[in-house]
Coordinates of C-alpha atoms in Angstrom, one line a residue:
G1 CA 66.6 110.4 102.3
S2 CA 65.2 111.1 105.7
G3 CA 64.8 108.1 107.9
V4 CA 67.9 106.4 106.4
S5 CA 70.5 108.4 108.3
G6 CA 68.3 109.3 111.2
P7 CA 68.1 112.8 112.8
P8 CA 71.3 114.9 112.9
G9 CA 71.5 114.3 116.6
A10 CA 72.0 110.6 116.0
V11 CA 74.8 111.4 113.6
R12 CA 76.5 113.6 116.1
R13 CA 76.2 111.0 118.8
M14 CA 77.8 108.4 116.5
E15 CA 80.6 110.8 115.7
A16 CA 81.1 111.4 119.4
S17 CA 81.3 107.6 120.0
L18 CA 83.7 107.1 117.1
A19 CA 85.8 110.0 118.4
K20 CA 85.9 108.4 121.9
E21 CA 86.9 105.0 120.4
L22 CA 89.6 106.6 118.3
D23 CA 90.9 108.6 121.3
E24 CA 91.2 105.3 123.3
Q25 CA 93.0 103.6 120.4
I26 CA 95.4 106.5 120.0
A27 CA 96.2 106.4 123.8
S28 CA 96.7 102.6 123.6
V29 CA 99.0 102.8 120.5
M30 CA 101.0 105.7 122.1
D31 CA 101.6 103.2 124.9
C32 CA 103.2 101.0 122.2
K33 CA 100.4 98.5 122.1
F34 CA 99.1 97.4 118.8
L35 CA 95.4 97.2 117.8
K36 CA 93.5 94.0 117.3
E37 CA 93.3 92.8 113.7
E38 CA 89.6 93.6 113.4
E39 CA 90.3 97.1 114.7
V40 CA 92.9 97.7 112.0
I41 CA 90.5 96.4 109.3
R42 CA 87.9 98.9 110.5
L43 CA 90.4 101.7 110.8
C44 CA 91.7 101.2 107.3
E45 CA 88.2 101.0 105.8
R46 CA 87.1 104.2 107.5
T47 CA 90.3 106.0 106.5
K48 CA 89.9 104.9 102.8
E49 CA 86.6 106.7 102.8
I50 CA 88.3 109.9 103.8
L51 CA 91.3 109.6 101.5
Q52 CA 89.1 108.6 98.6
G53 CA 87.9 112.2 98.3
D54 CA 91.4 113.8 98.6
Q55 CA 93.1 115.2 95.5
N56 CA 96.4 113.7 94.3
V57 CA 98.1 116.8 95.6
P58 CA 96.0 118.4 98.4
N59 CA 96.7 121.9 99.5
V60 CA 97.4 122.2 103.2
A61 CA 97.0 125.5 105.1
A62 CA 99.8 126.9 107.3
P63 CA 100.6 126.7 110.2
V64 CA 101.7 123.1 109.7
T65 CA 104.6 121.0 110.9
V66 CA 106.2 118.9 108.1
V67 CA 107.7 115.5 108.9
G68 CA 110.1 113.3 106.8
D69 CA 110.9 109.6 107.0
I70 CA 110.0 107.8 110.2
H71 CA 110.7 104.2 109.3
G72 CA 109.2 102.3 112.2
Q73 CA 111.2 104.2 114.8
F74 CA 108.2 104.5 117.2
Y75 CA 109.9 106.0 120.2
D76 CA 111.5 108.6 118.0
L77 CA 108.0 109.4 116.6
L78 CA 106.7 109.9 120.2
E79 CA 109.6 112.2 120.9
L80 CA 108.8 114.1 117.7
F81 CA 105.3 114.8 119.1
R82 CA 106.8 115.9 122.4
I83 CA 108.9 118.4 120.6
G84 CA 106.4 119.5 117.9
G85 CA 103.2 119.2 119.9
D86 CA 100.4 116.8 119.8
A87 CA 97.7 116.7 117.1
P88 CA 95.3 118.5 116.9
D89 CA 97.1 121.4 118.7
T90 CA 99.7 121.1 116.0
N91 CA 98.8 120.5 112.3
Y92 CA 100.9 117.8 110.7
L93 CA 102.0 116.9 107.2
F94 CA 103.7 113.5 107.1
M95 CA 105.6 112.9 103.9
G96 CA 105.6 109.1 103.9
D97 CA 107.9 106.2 104.8
Y98 CA 106.2 105.3 108.0
V99 CA 107.2 101.6 107.7
D100 CA 110.3 99.3 107.2
R101 CA 113.8 99.2 108.7
G102 CA 112.8 100.1 112.2
Y103 CA 111.2 97.6 114.7
Y104 CA 107.8 99.3 115.2
S105 CA 106.4 99.8 111.7
V106 CA 103.0 98.5 112.8
E107 CA 102.8 101.0 115.7
C108 CA 104.1 103.9 113.6
V109 CA 101.7 103.4 110.6
T110 CA 98.8 102.7 112.9
L111 CA 99.3 105.9 114.9
V112 CA 99.6 108.2 111.8
V113 CA 96.5 106.6 110.3
L114 CA 94.6 106.9 113.5
L115 CA 95.5 110.6 113.7
K116 CA 94.4 111.1 110.1
L117 CA 91.0 109.5 110.8
R118 CA 90.6 111.3 114.1
Y119 CA 91.6 114.8 112.8
P120 CA 91.2 114.7 109.0
H121 CA 91.5 118.4 108.6
R122 CA 94.5 118.7 110.9
V123 CA 96.6 115.8 109.7
T124 CA 97.8 115.0 106.2
I125 CA 99.5 111.7 105.3
L126 CA 101.3 111.2 102.0
R127 CA 102.6 108.1 100.3
G128 CA 106.4 107.4 100.4
N129 CA 108.2 104.8 98.3
H130 CA 108.0 102.3 101.2
E131 CA 104.2 102.5 101.2
S132 CA 104.1 99.7 98.7
R133 CA 103.5 96.0 98.6
Q134 CA 106.8 95.2 96.9
I135 CA 109.2 97.2 99.1
T136 CA 107.5 96.2 102.4
Q137 CA 108.1 92.6 101.6
V138 CA 111.8 93.2 101.5
Y139 CA 112.5 95.8 104.2
G140 CA 110.6 94.5 107.2
F141 CA 107.0 95.6 107.4
Y142 CA 105.6 92.4 106.0
D143 CA 107.6 90.2 108.4
E144 CA 106.7 92.4 111.3
C145 CA 103.0 92.1 110.6
V146 CA 103.2 88.3 110.4
R147 CA 105.2 88.2 113.6
K148 CA 102.8 90.5 115.5
Y149 CA 99.5 89.3 114.1
G150 CA 100.2 85.7 113.1
S151 CA 99.2 86.3 109.5
A152 CA 99.7 88.7 106.6
N153 CA 96.1 90.1 106.9
V154 CA 97.1 93.3 108.6
W155 CA 99.9 93.9 106.0
K156 CA 97.4 93.4 103.2
V157 CA 94.9 95.8 104.7
F158 CA 97.5 98.5 105.2
T159 CA 99.1 98.1 101.8
D160 CA 95.6 98.3 100.3
L161 CA 95.1 101.6 102.2
F162 CA 98.5 102.9 100.8
D163 CA 97.0 103.0 97.3
Y164 CA 94.7 105.7 98.6
L165 CA 97.4 108.0 100.0
P166 CA 97.9 111.4 98.2
L167 CA 101.1 111.6 96.0
A168 CA 102.3 115.0 97.3
A169 CA 100.9 118.2 98.9
T170 CA 101.3 121.9 98.7
I171 CA 101.3 124.3 101.6
D172 CA 99.3 127.5 101.0
K173 CA 100.1 126.8 97.3
Q174 CA 103.6 128.2 98.0
L175 CA 105.6 125.1 99.0
F176 CA 105.6 121.8 97.1
C177 CA 106.0 118.6 99.2
P178 CA 106.5 115.2 97.5
H179 CA 108.2 112.3 99.3
G180 CA 111.0 112.0 96.8
G181 CA 111.1 114.6 94.0
L182 CA 110.2 115.7 90.5
S183 CA 109.5 113.9 87.2
P184 CA 110.3 114.6 83.6
S185 CA 106.7 113.4 82.9
F186 CA 105.1 116.6 84.4
D187 CA 105.7 120.3 84.6
T188 CA 102.7 121.4 86.7
V189 CA 100.7 120.4 89.7
A190 CA 97.6 120.5 87.5
Q191 CA 99.1 117.6 85.5
M192 CA 99.7 115.6 88.7
Q193 CA 96.0 116.1 89.7
Q194 CA 95.0 114.2 86.6
L195 CA 97.0 111.0 87.4
E196 CA 95.2 107.8 88.4
R197 CA 96.7 107.2 91.8
F198 CA 94.7 104.3 93.2
Q199 CA 97.2 101.5 92.4
E200 CA 100.5 100.0 93.5
I201 CA 103.4 102.4 92.9
P202 CA 104.5 101.6 89.3
H203 CA 108.0 100.8 88.3
E204 CA 108.3 103.9 86.2
G205 CA 106.4 107.0 85.2
P206 CA 105.3 110.1 87.2
I207 CA 103.9 108.4 90.3
C208 CA 107.1 106.4 90.6
D209 CA 109.2 109.5 90.2
L210 CA 107.4 111.5 92.9
M211 CA 108.2 108.7 95.3
W212 CA 111.8 107.9 94.2
S213 CA 113.6 110.9 92.6
D214 CA 116.4 112.9 94.3
P215 CA 118.0 116.3 93.7
D216 CA 121.5 116.2 92.3
D217 CA 124.5 118.5 91.7
R218 CA 124.4 117.8 87.9
V219 CA 122.3 119.8 85.5
G220 CA 119.1 118.4 84.0
W221 CA 117.8 114.9 84.5
G222 CA 120.0 111.9 85.3
I223 CA 119.7 108.1 85.8
S224 CA 119.0 107.4 89.5
P225 CA 121.4 105.0 91.3
R226 CA 118.3 103.7 93.2
G227 CA 117.1 102.0 90.0
A228 CA 113.8 104.0 90.1
G229 CA 113.0 107.6 89.6
Y230 CA 115.5 110.2 88.3
T231 CA 118.0 112.7 89.6
F232 CA 117.2 116.3 88.9
G233 CA 119.4 119.3 88.8
Q234 CA 119.1 122.9 90.1
D235 CA 117.8 124.1 86.7
V236 CA 114.9 121.6 86.9
S237 CA 114.0 122.6 90.5
E238 CA 114.1 126.3 89.7
Q239 CA 112.1 125.9 86.5
F240 CA 109.4 123.8 88.4
N241 CA 109.2 126.3 91.2
H242 CA 108.9 129.2 88.8
T243 CA 106.3 127.6 86.6
N244 CA 104.1 126.6 89.6
G245 CA 104.7 129.7 91.8
F246 CA 106.5 127.8 94.6
E247 CA 109.1 129.3 96.9
F248 CA 110.8 125.9 97.3
I249 CA 110.4 122.2 97.4
V250 CA 110.2 120.3 100.7
R251 CA 111.0 116.5 100.4
A252 CA 112.2 113.6 102.5
H253 CA 113.5 110.2 101.1
Q254 CA 117.3 110.8 101.7
L255 CA 119.3 110.4 104.9
V256 CA 120.9 113.7 105.8
M257 CA 123.2 113.8 108.8
E258 CA 121.9 117.1 110.2
G259 CA 118.2 116.0 109.8
F260 CA 117.7 118.7 107.2
N261 CA 119.7 119.9 104.2
W262 CA 119.2 122.8 101.7
S263 CA 120.3 122.2 98.1
H264 CA 119.9 123.8 94.7
E265 CA 120.6 127.2 96.2
N266 CA 117.6 126.9 98.6
A267 CA 115.2 125.7 95.9
V268 CA 115.0 122.3 97.7
V269 CA 115.1 121.3 101.4
T270 CA 115.4 117.6 102.4
L271 CA 113.9 116.6 105.8
F272 CA 114.7 113.3 107.5
S273 CA 112.9 112.6 110.8
A274 CA 114.3 109.2 111.9
P275 CA 117.3 109.9 114.2
N276 CA 120.2 107.5 114.4
Y277 CA 118.6 105.7 111.3
C278 CA 118.5 101.9 111.5
Y279 CA 119.7 102.5 115.1
R280 CA 123.3 103.0 113.8
C281 CA 123.7 105.9 111.4
G282 CA 124.3 108.5 114.0
N283 CA 122.3 111.2 112.2
Q284 CA 120.1 113.8 113.7
A285 CA 116.4 114.2 112.8
A286 CA 114.4 117.3 111.9
I287 CA 110.9 118.5 111.4
M288 CA 110.0 121.8 109.8
E289 CA 107.5 124.2 111.3
V290 CA 105.8 126.5 108.8
D291 CA 103.9 129.4 110.5
E292 CA 100.8 131.2 109.2
H293 CA 103.1 133.8 107.6
M294 CA 104.8 130.9 105.7
H295 CA 108.1 131.4 107.7
T296 CA 110.0 128.2 108.3

């Protein structure tokens, strides 16, 4: 009621002071400094409140620039902003895998979360298969947090936040953007909106498949060599796009040497945004700009 929140002016002032604080933190992180532990805790709590209200598959308006795997390659992320433009001048859709493998997982995930909190209507951040407690304990993020902060607290706070990330996105209801791919457990986005997402990525089922599946040359569904998710053929992609009214699927999750790769006769495009992955693969990176007329 009145009196609890104070007059609207006070709310606006608080928003202005929060914006100023976030702008300072963004500048600091872009200088490759990491936030204090208590700042990370506050950042994640505030971001949870925003993500809590998001659908499992939010719809994002074009124009938007779509980004694939980043994997802790912070200087490449900064270069990506130099090429694509800074938020909020450019709208961004990040398709997950901010952490692991590279040396700057803390800085990468902190920056994308800061941008989400600062510009909630301009920046969308999705969950990738590496935004999980299990995977990050194996591939570097956990160890990096302990090394940089002296305990696992920051790792715990971020991995708790990961449970709130949306599972996929659509762009103007015309493109479908999951981190990984499709699932035999659903045919429509409406079914995905019903899933209970606030949990660790399960070992199997639709949420797991969205994070882990890959397009494949074979027809139909196949067993994934990754040990999670499925492979799906061109027939599956075309049927899914037709059923849901999508032009094509944009996904990340696989290293492609050119940075992007069309498959399934242009029913699917894979984007990978970590150049010279693991500092040795020699691949290029790509981002995809979708303009307001839905041209890519």
